[in-house]
Coordinates of C-alpha atoms in Angstrom, one line a residue:
M9 CA -21.1 26.5 -4.6
N10 CA -18.3 27.9 -2.5
R11 CA -15.1 29.6 -3.6
I12 CA -13.2 26.4 -4.0
T13 CA -15.8 24.7 -6.2
E14 CA -15.9 27.8 -8.3
I15 CA -12.2 28.1 -8.6
L16 CA -11.8 24.4 -9.5
N17 CA -15.0 24.0 -11.4
I18 CA -16.0 20.9 -9.3
Q19 CA -19.2 19.9 -7.5
Y20 CA -17.7 19.3 -4.0
P21 CA -14.7 21.0 -2.4
I22 CA -12.8 17.7 -1.8
I23 CA -9.4 17.0 -3.3
Q24 CA -7.8 13.6 -3.3
A25 CA -4.2 14.1 -2.0
P26 CA -1.5 13.1 -4.5
M27 CA -0.1 10.1 -2.7
A28 CA 3.1 9.2 -4.5
W29 CA 2.8 5.5 -5.4
I30 CA -0.9 4.8 -4.9
T31 CA -2.6 7.2 -7.3
S32 CA -3.6 6.2 -10.8
A33 CA -5.8 7.4 -13.7
E34 CA -8.5 5.1 -12.3
L35 CA -8.5 6.6 -8.8
V36 CA -8.2 10.2 -10.0
A37 CA -11.1 9.7 -12.5
A38 CA -13.2 8.1 -9.9
V39 CA -12.8 10.9 -7.5
S40 CA -13.4 13.5 -10.2
N41 CA -16.5 11.7 -11.5
A42 CA -17.8 11.6 -7.9
G43 CA -17.7 15.4 -7.7
G44 CA -14.3 16.0 -6.1
M45 CA -11.0 16.6 -7.7
G46 CA -8.6 13.7 -8.3
T47 CA -4.8 14.3 -8.3
L48 CA -2.1 12.3 -10.1
G49 CA 0.8 11.8 -7.7
A50 CA 4.5 11.5 -8.6
N51 CA 4.5 7.8 -9.6
A52 CA 0.8 7.5 -10.6
G53 CA 0.0 4.2 -12.2
Q54 CA 3.5 2.8 -11.8
T55 CA 4.9 -0.3 -10.1
T56 CA 8.6 0.1 -11.0
V57 CA 11.2 2.7 -9.9
T58 CA 12.9 5.0 -12.4
T59 CA 15.6 7.6 -11.8
D60 CA 15.2 9.0 -15.3
P61 CA 13.3 12.4 -15.3
V62 CA 12.4 12.0 -19.0
E63 CA 10.9 8.6 -18.4
T64 CA 9.0 10.0 -15.4
G65 CA 7.6 12.7 -17.6
E66 CA 6.4 10.3 -20.2
R67 CA 4.9 8.0 -17.6
M68 CA 2.9 11.0 -16.3
R69 CA 1.9 12.0 -19.8
A70 CA 0.4 8.5 -20.3
Q71 CA -1.5 8.8 -17.0
I72 CA -2.9 12.2 -17.9
R73 CA -4.1 10.9 -21.2
K74 CA -5.6 7.8 -19.6
T75 CA -7.4 9.9 -17.0
R76 CA -9.0 11.9 -19.8
T77 CA -10.4 8.7 -21.3
L78 CA -12.1 8.0 -18.0
T79 CA -13.5 11.4 -17.0
D80 CA -14.3 14.7 -18.6
K81 CA -14.1 16.4 -15.2
P82 CA -11.2 18.5 -13.9
F83 CA -8.2 16.9 -12.2
A84 CA -4.8 18.0 -11.0
V85 CA -1.2 16.9 -11.1
N86 CA 1.2 17.0 -8.2
Y87 CA 4.3 19.3 -8.6
M88 CA 7.1 19.4 -6.1
L89 CA 8.4 23.0 -5.9
P90 CA 12.1 23.2 -6.8
R91 CA 14.4 23.4 -3.8
A92 CA 17.5 25.5 -3.2
G93 CA 20.9 23.6 -3.2
N94 CA 23.5 22.2 -5.6
D95 CA 23.9 18.7 -4.1
E96 CA 23.1 15.8 -6.4
A97 CA 19.8 14.8 -4.7
T98 CA 18.4 18.3 -4.9
Q99 CA 19.4 18.7 -8.6
L100 CA 17.8 15.4 -9.5
S101 CA 14.6 16.3 -7.5
N102 CA 14.4 19.6 -9.4
A103 CA 15.0 17.9 -12.7
F104 CA 11.9 15.7 -12.0
S105 CA 9.9 18.8 -11.1
E106 CA 10.9 20.6 -14.3
V107 CA 9.9 17.7 -16.6
I108 CA 6.6 17.2 -14.8
L109 CA 5.8 20.9 -15.3
K110 CA 6.7 20.6 -19.0
V111 CA 4.3 17.7 -19.5
V112 CA 1.6 19.5 -17.6
C113 CA 1.8 22.4 -19.9
E114 CA 2.1 20.3 -23.1
E115 CA -0.9 18.3 -22.0
K116 CA -2.8 21.4 -21.1
V117 CA -3.6 20.4 -17.5
E118 CA -5.2 23.4 -15.8
Y119 CA -4.7 22.5 -12.1
I120 CA -1.6 21.9 -10.2
A121 CA -1.0 20.8 -6.6
A122 CA 2.2 22.6 -5.7
V123 CA 3.9 21.1 -2.6
G124 CA 7.0 22.3 -0.7
D125 CA 8.7 25.3 0.8
I126 CA 7.9 28.7 -0.7
N127 CA 9.8 29.3 -4.0
A128 CA 8.7 32.7 -5.2
E129 CA 10.2 32.4 -8.7
A130 CA 8.6 29.0 -9.2
I131 CA 5.2 30.0 -8.0
K132 CA 5.2 33.2 -10.2
R133 CA 6.1 31.0 -13.1
L134 CA 3.1 28.7 -12.5
K135 CA 0.8 31.6 -12.5
E136 CA 2.4 33.1 -15.6
L137 CA 1.7 29.8 -17.3
G138 CA -1.9 30.2 -16.5
L139 CA -2.2 27.4 -14.0
T140 CA -4.6 27.2 -11.1
V141 CA -2.3 26.6 -8.1
I142 CA -3.3 24.7 -5.0
Y143 CA -0.4 25.3 -2.6
R144 CA 0.5 22.9 0.3
A145 CA 3.4 23.8 2.6
L146 CA 5.0 20.8 4.3
N147 CA 5.1 23.0 7.4
P148 CA 2.2 25.5 7.2
T149 CA 2.7 28.8 9.0
I150 CA 1.1 32.2 9.0
E151 CA 4.2 33.6 7.3
N152 CA 4.4 31.1 4.3
S153 CA 0.6 31.3 3.9
K154 CA 0.8 35.1 3.5
Q155 CA 3.7 34.7 1.1
A156 CA 1.8 32.2 -1.0
E157 CA -1.2 34.5 -1.1
A158 CA 0.9 37.5 -2.1
L159 CA 2.5 35.3 -4.9
G160 CA -1.0 34.6 -6.3
V161 CA -1.7 31.0 -5.4
D162 CA -5.4 30.3 -5.7
I163 CA -6.0 27.9 -2.7
I164 CA -3.9 27.1 0.3
V165 CA -3.9 23.7 2.0
A166 CA -3.5 23.8 5.8
T167 CA -2.0 20.5 6.8
G168 CA -2.3 19.3 10.4
F169 CA -0.2 16.8 12.4
D170 CA -3.1 14.3 12.0
E171 CA -2.2 13.6 8.4
G172 CA -0.5 10.5 7.0
G173 CA 2.6 10.4 4.9
G174 CA 5.5 12.9 5.5
M175 CA 4.0 14.9 8.3
P176 CA 4.8 18.5 9.5
S177 CA 7.9 18.9 11.8
K178 CA 5.8 20.7 14.4
S179 CA 3.0 18.8 16.1
I180 CA 0.1 21.3 15.5
G181 CA -3.1 19.4 15.1
T182 CA -5.6 19.9 12.2
F183 CA -8.1 21.5 14.6
S184 CA -5.5 24.2 15.5
I185 CA -3.7 24.9 12.2
V186 CA -6.9 25.3 10.1
P187 CA -8.3 28.3 11.9
I188 CA -4.8 29.8 12.4
I189 CA -4.2 29.7 8.6
A190 CA -7.8 30.7 7.8
D191 CA -7.5 33.8 9.9
S192 CA -4.2 34.8 8.2
V193 CA -5.2 34.9 4.6
S194 CA -8.2 36.0 2.5
I195 CA -8.0 33.3 -0.2
P196 CA -9.8 30.0 0.5
I197 CA -8.1 27.2 2.4
M198 CA -8.5 23.5 2.6
A199 CA -8.0 21.3 5.6
A200 CA -5.8 18.3 5.5
G201 CA -5.1 15.7 8.2
G202 CA -7.4 13.1 9.7
I203 CA -10.5 13.9 7.7
V204 CA -12.2 10.6 6.8
D205 CA -16.0 11.1 7.2
N206 CA -18.9 13.5 7.3
R207 CA -18.1 14.6 10.9
G208 CA -14.6 15.5 10.1
F209 CA -15.5 17.4 7.0
K210 CA -18.2 19.4 8.8
A211 CA -15.7 20.2 11.5
A212 CA -13.1 21.4 9.0
L213 CA -15.8 23.7 7.5
A214 CA -16.7 25.0 10.9
L215 CA -13.1 25.8 11.6
G216 CA -12.8 28.1 8.6
A217 CA -11.8 25.7 5.8
E218 CA -13.8 25.8 2.6
G219 CA -12.8 22.2 1.6
A220 CA -10.9 19.1 2.5
Y221 CA -7.7 17.6 1.1
V222 CA -8.0 13.9 1.7
G223 CA -5.5 11.0 1.5
T224 CA -5.9 8.1 3.8
A225 CA -9.7 7.7 3.3
F226 CA -9.1 7.2 -0.4
M227 CA -6.4 4.6 0.2
V228 CA -9.1 2.1 1.0
A229 CA -11.3 3.0 -2.0
E230 CA -12.2 0.2 -4.4
E231 CA -10.6 2.2 -7.2
C232 CA -7.3 2.7 -5.4
V233 CA -4.3 0.6 -6.4
T234 CA -3.3 0.2 -2.7
S235 CA -2.6 -3.5 -2.0
D236 CA -5.3 -5.6 -0.4
A237 CA -2.9 -6.2 2.5
C238 CA -2.6 -2.5 3.1
K239 CA -6.3 -1.8 2.9
Q240 CA -7.1 -4.6 5.4
D241 CA -4.3 -3.3 7.6
I242 CA -6.0 0.1 7.8
I243 CA -9.4 -1.4 8.5
D244 CA -8.0 -3.7 11.2
T245 CA -5.7 -1.2 13.0
E246 CA -6.8 1.2 15.7
S247 CA -5.5 4.8 16.0
T248 CA -4.0 3.9 19.4
D249 CA -1.8 1.2 17.7
L250 CA 0.1 3.6 15.5
L251 CA 3.8 4.3 15.8
L252 CA 5.2 7.8 15.6
Y253 CA 8.8 8.6 14.7
K254 CA 10.8 11.3 13.0
A255 CA 12.7 10.9 9.7
L256 CA 12.7 13.1 6.6
P257 CA 11.1 15.6 5.9
G258 CA 9.3 15.5 9.2
Y259 CA 7.4 13.0 11.4
W260 CA 5.9 9.7 10.1
R261 CA 3.0 7.7 11.6
A262 CA 2.8 4.1 10.6
T263 CA 0.8 0.9 11.4
P264 CA 2.8 -1.4 13.7
H265 CA 4.9 -3.8 11.7
K266 CA 8.5 -4.9 11.6
L267 CA 10.2 -2.0 9.7
A268 CA 8.0 0.6 11.5
F269 CA 9.0 -0.8 14.8
E270 CA 12.7 -0.6 13.8
C271 CA 12.2 3.1 12.9
Y272 CA 10.3 3.8 16.1
E273 CA 13.0 2.2 18.3
K274 CA 15.8 4.1 16.5
Y275 CA 13.8 7.3 17.1
K276 CA 13.5 6.5 20.8
Q277 CA 17.2 5.8 21.0
G278 CA 18.0 9.2 19.5
E279 CA 19.2 8.2 16.1
T280 CA 19.5 10.9 13.5
V281 CA 16.6 11.6 11.1
L282 CA 18.9 10.8 8.2
E283 CA 19.7 7.3 9.7
I284 CA 16.0 6.7 10.3
A285 CA 15.1 7.8 6.8
K286 CA 17.6 5.2 5.5
T287 CA 16.1 2.6 7.7
M288 CA 12.6 3.2 6.3
K289 CA 14.1 3.0 2.8
G290 CA 13.1 6.6 1.9
T291 CA 10.3 6.9 -0.5
Q292 CA 10.5 3.1 -1.2
G293 CA 9.3 2.2 2.3
P294 CA 5.7 3.3 1.7
K295 CA 5.7 1.7 -1.8
I296 CA 6.8 -1.6 -0.4
A297 CA 3.9 -1.7 2.1
Q298 CA 1.2 0.2 0.4
L299 CA 1.6 -0.8 -3.2
D300 CA 3.5 -4.1 -3.0
G301 CA 1.7 -5.3 0.1
D302 CA 4.8 -6.3 2.1
L303 CA 3.8 -4.7 5.5
D304 CA 6.8 -6.0 7.4
N305 CA 9.4 -4.7 5.0
G306 CA 7.7 -1.4 4.2
I307 CA 5.9 1.5 5.9
N308 CA 2.1 1.9 5.8
S309 CA 1.9 5.6 6.8
V310 CA -1.7 6.7 7.6
N311 CA -3.5 9.5 9.3
S312 CA -4.5 9.5 13.0
A313 CA -8.2 8.8 12.4
I314 CA -8.0 5.3 10.9
S315 CA -10.2 3.8 13.7
L316 CA -13.0 5.5 11.8
I317 CA -12.3 3.6 8.6
K318 CA -14.1 0.2 8.7
E319 CA -14.7 -0.9 5.1
I320 CA -13.7 -0.7 1.5
R321 CA -16.0 1.6 -0.5
T322 CA -16.1 3.3 -3.8
C323 CA -14.9 6.9 -4.2
Q324 CA -18.5 7.9 -4.9
A325 CA -19.6 6.4 -1.6
I326 CA -16.7 8.0 0.4
I327 CA -17.5 11.5 -1.1
D328 CA -21.3 11.1 -0.8
D329 CA -20.8 10.3 2.9
M330 CA -18.5 13.3 3.5
V331 CA -20.9 15.8 2.0
K332 CA -24.2 14.3 3.3
G333 CA -26.5 17.0 4.7
L334 CA -24.2 19.9 3.7
N335 CA -25.3 22.8 1.5
I336 CA -22.2 23.2 -0.6

């Protein structure tokens, strides 16, 4: 055992990242049953959009309860830390966060993946509620890592530019950010960004991480609700084919299809990040490609190591490969 497996009460220090539209009770349970920790993302198990925080909370409650019918192992729920601001979008986002936290407490979930900028009041509240907090800054720095440690978070995720989804705004690779953050705090850290196999996991451990926070590799898991078109797209696409552009909240890396090319061209032409975010349809862009399977009209955002992903496997097989030959 290492510190992360002890803190989380799991067999292997691997957390499935809470990808917004493509997690589900089935995926989370499969990861947890395989010895890692599954995490329910914001729209876990859903296929339709809602703007109602109360409905969102009840959807999450149903997924939590369903997960418990599929595993008796620990799992986590994603929680977006509240943001400062009084504009309508921020208020709505914070309302979603509040209702998710309420459901987490009512359903007695012990582990929470808290994502976002440091919010001292919110993090203190999570700890006062007795939650085990896995903190992931969108833009990891020595400063926010030390702040998080001082506020009592249990584990810090050091995210490198190699990740998929909404990437950091500074292009610091996983191999650089992991030892930088590991040297700045005394609590355990996990590496995120481009870890898809045994070699990547070993490298993360060698750099000072005590575990891995993995998203793209689980997108092609048998148990993942990712569309067949999206899974095959990941298998067929090489890392050198990927398109990089900047929108909100940071950079995005996507497989080369119609909407991704539009975003990429606008980025090259100097369009604003707000305009590009509108072009990619905000959070709906990834849903359209990854969940609905419409690659041309959506965004299939992935990490930089997809050349290493060659087949669809079970979560058990993915995790067994990652930990092979390691004494953890």
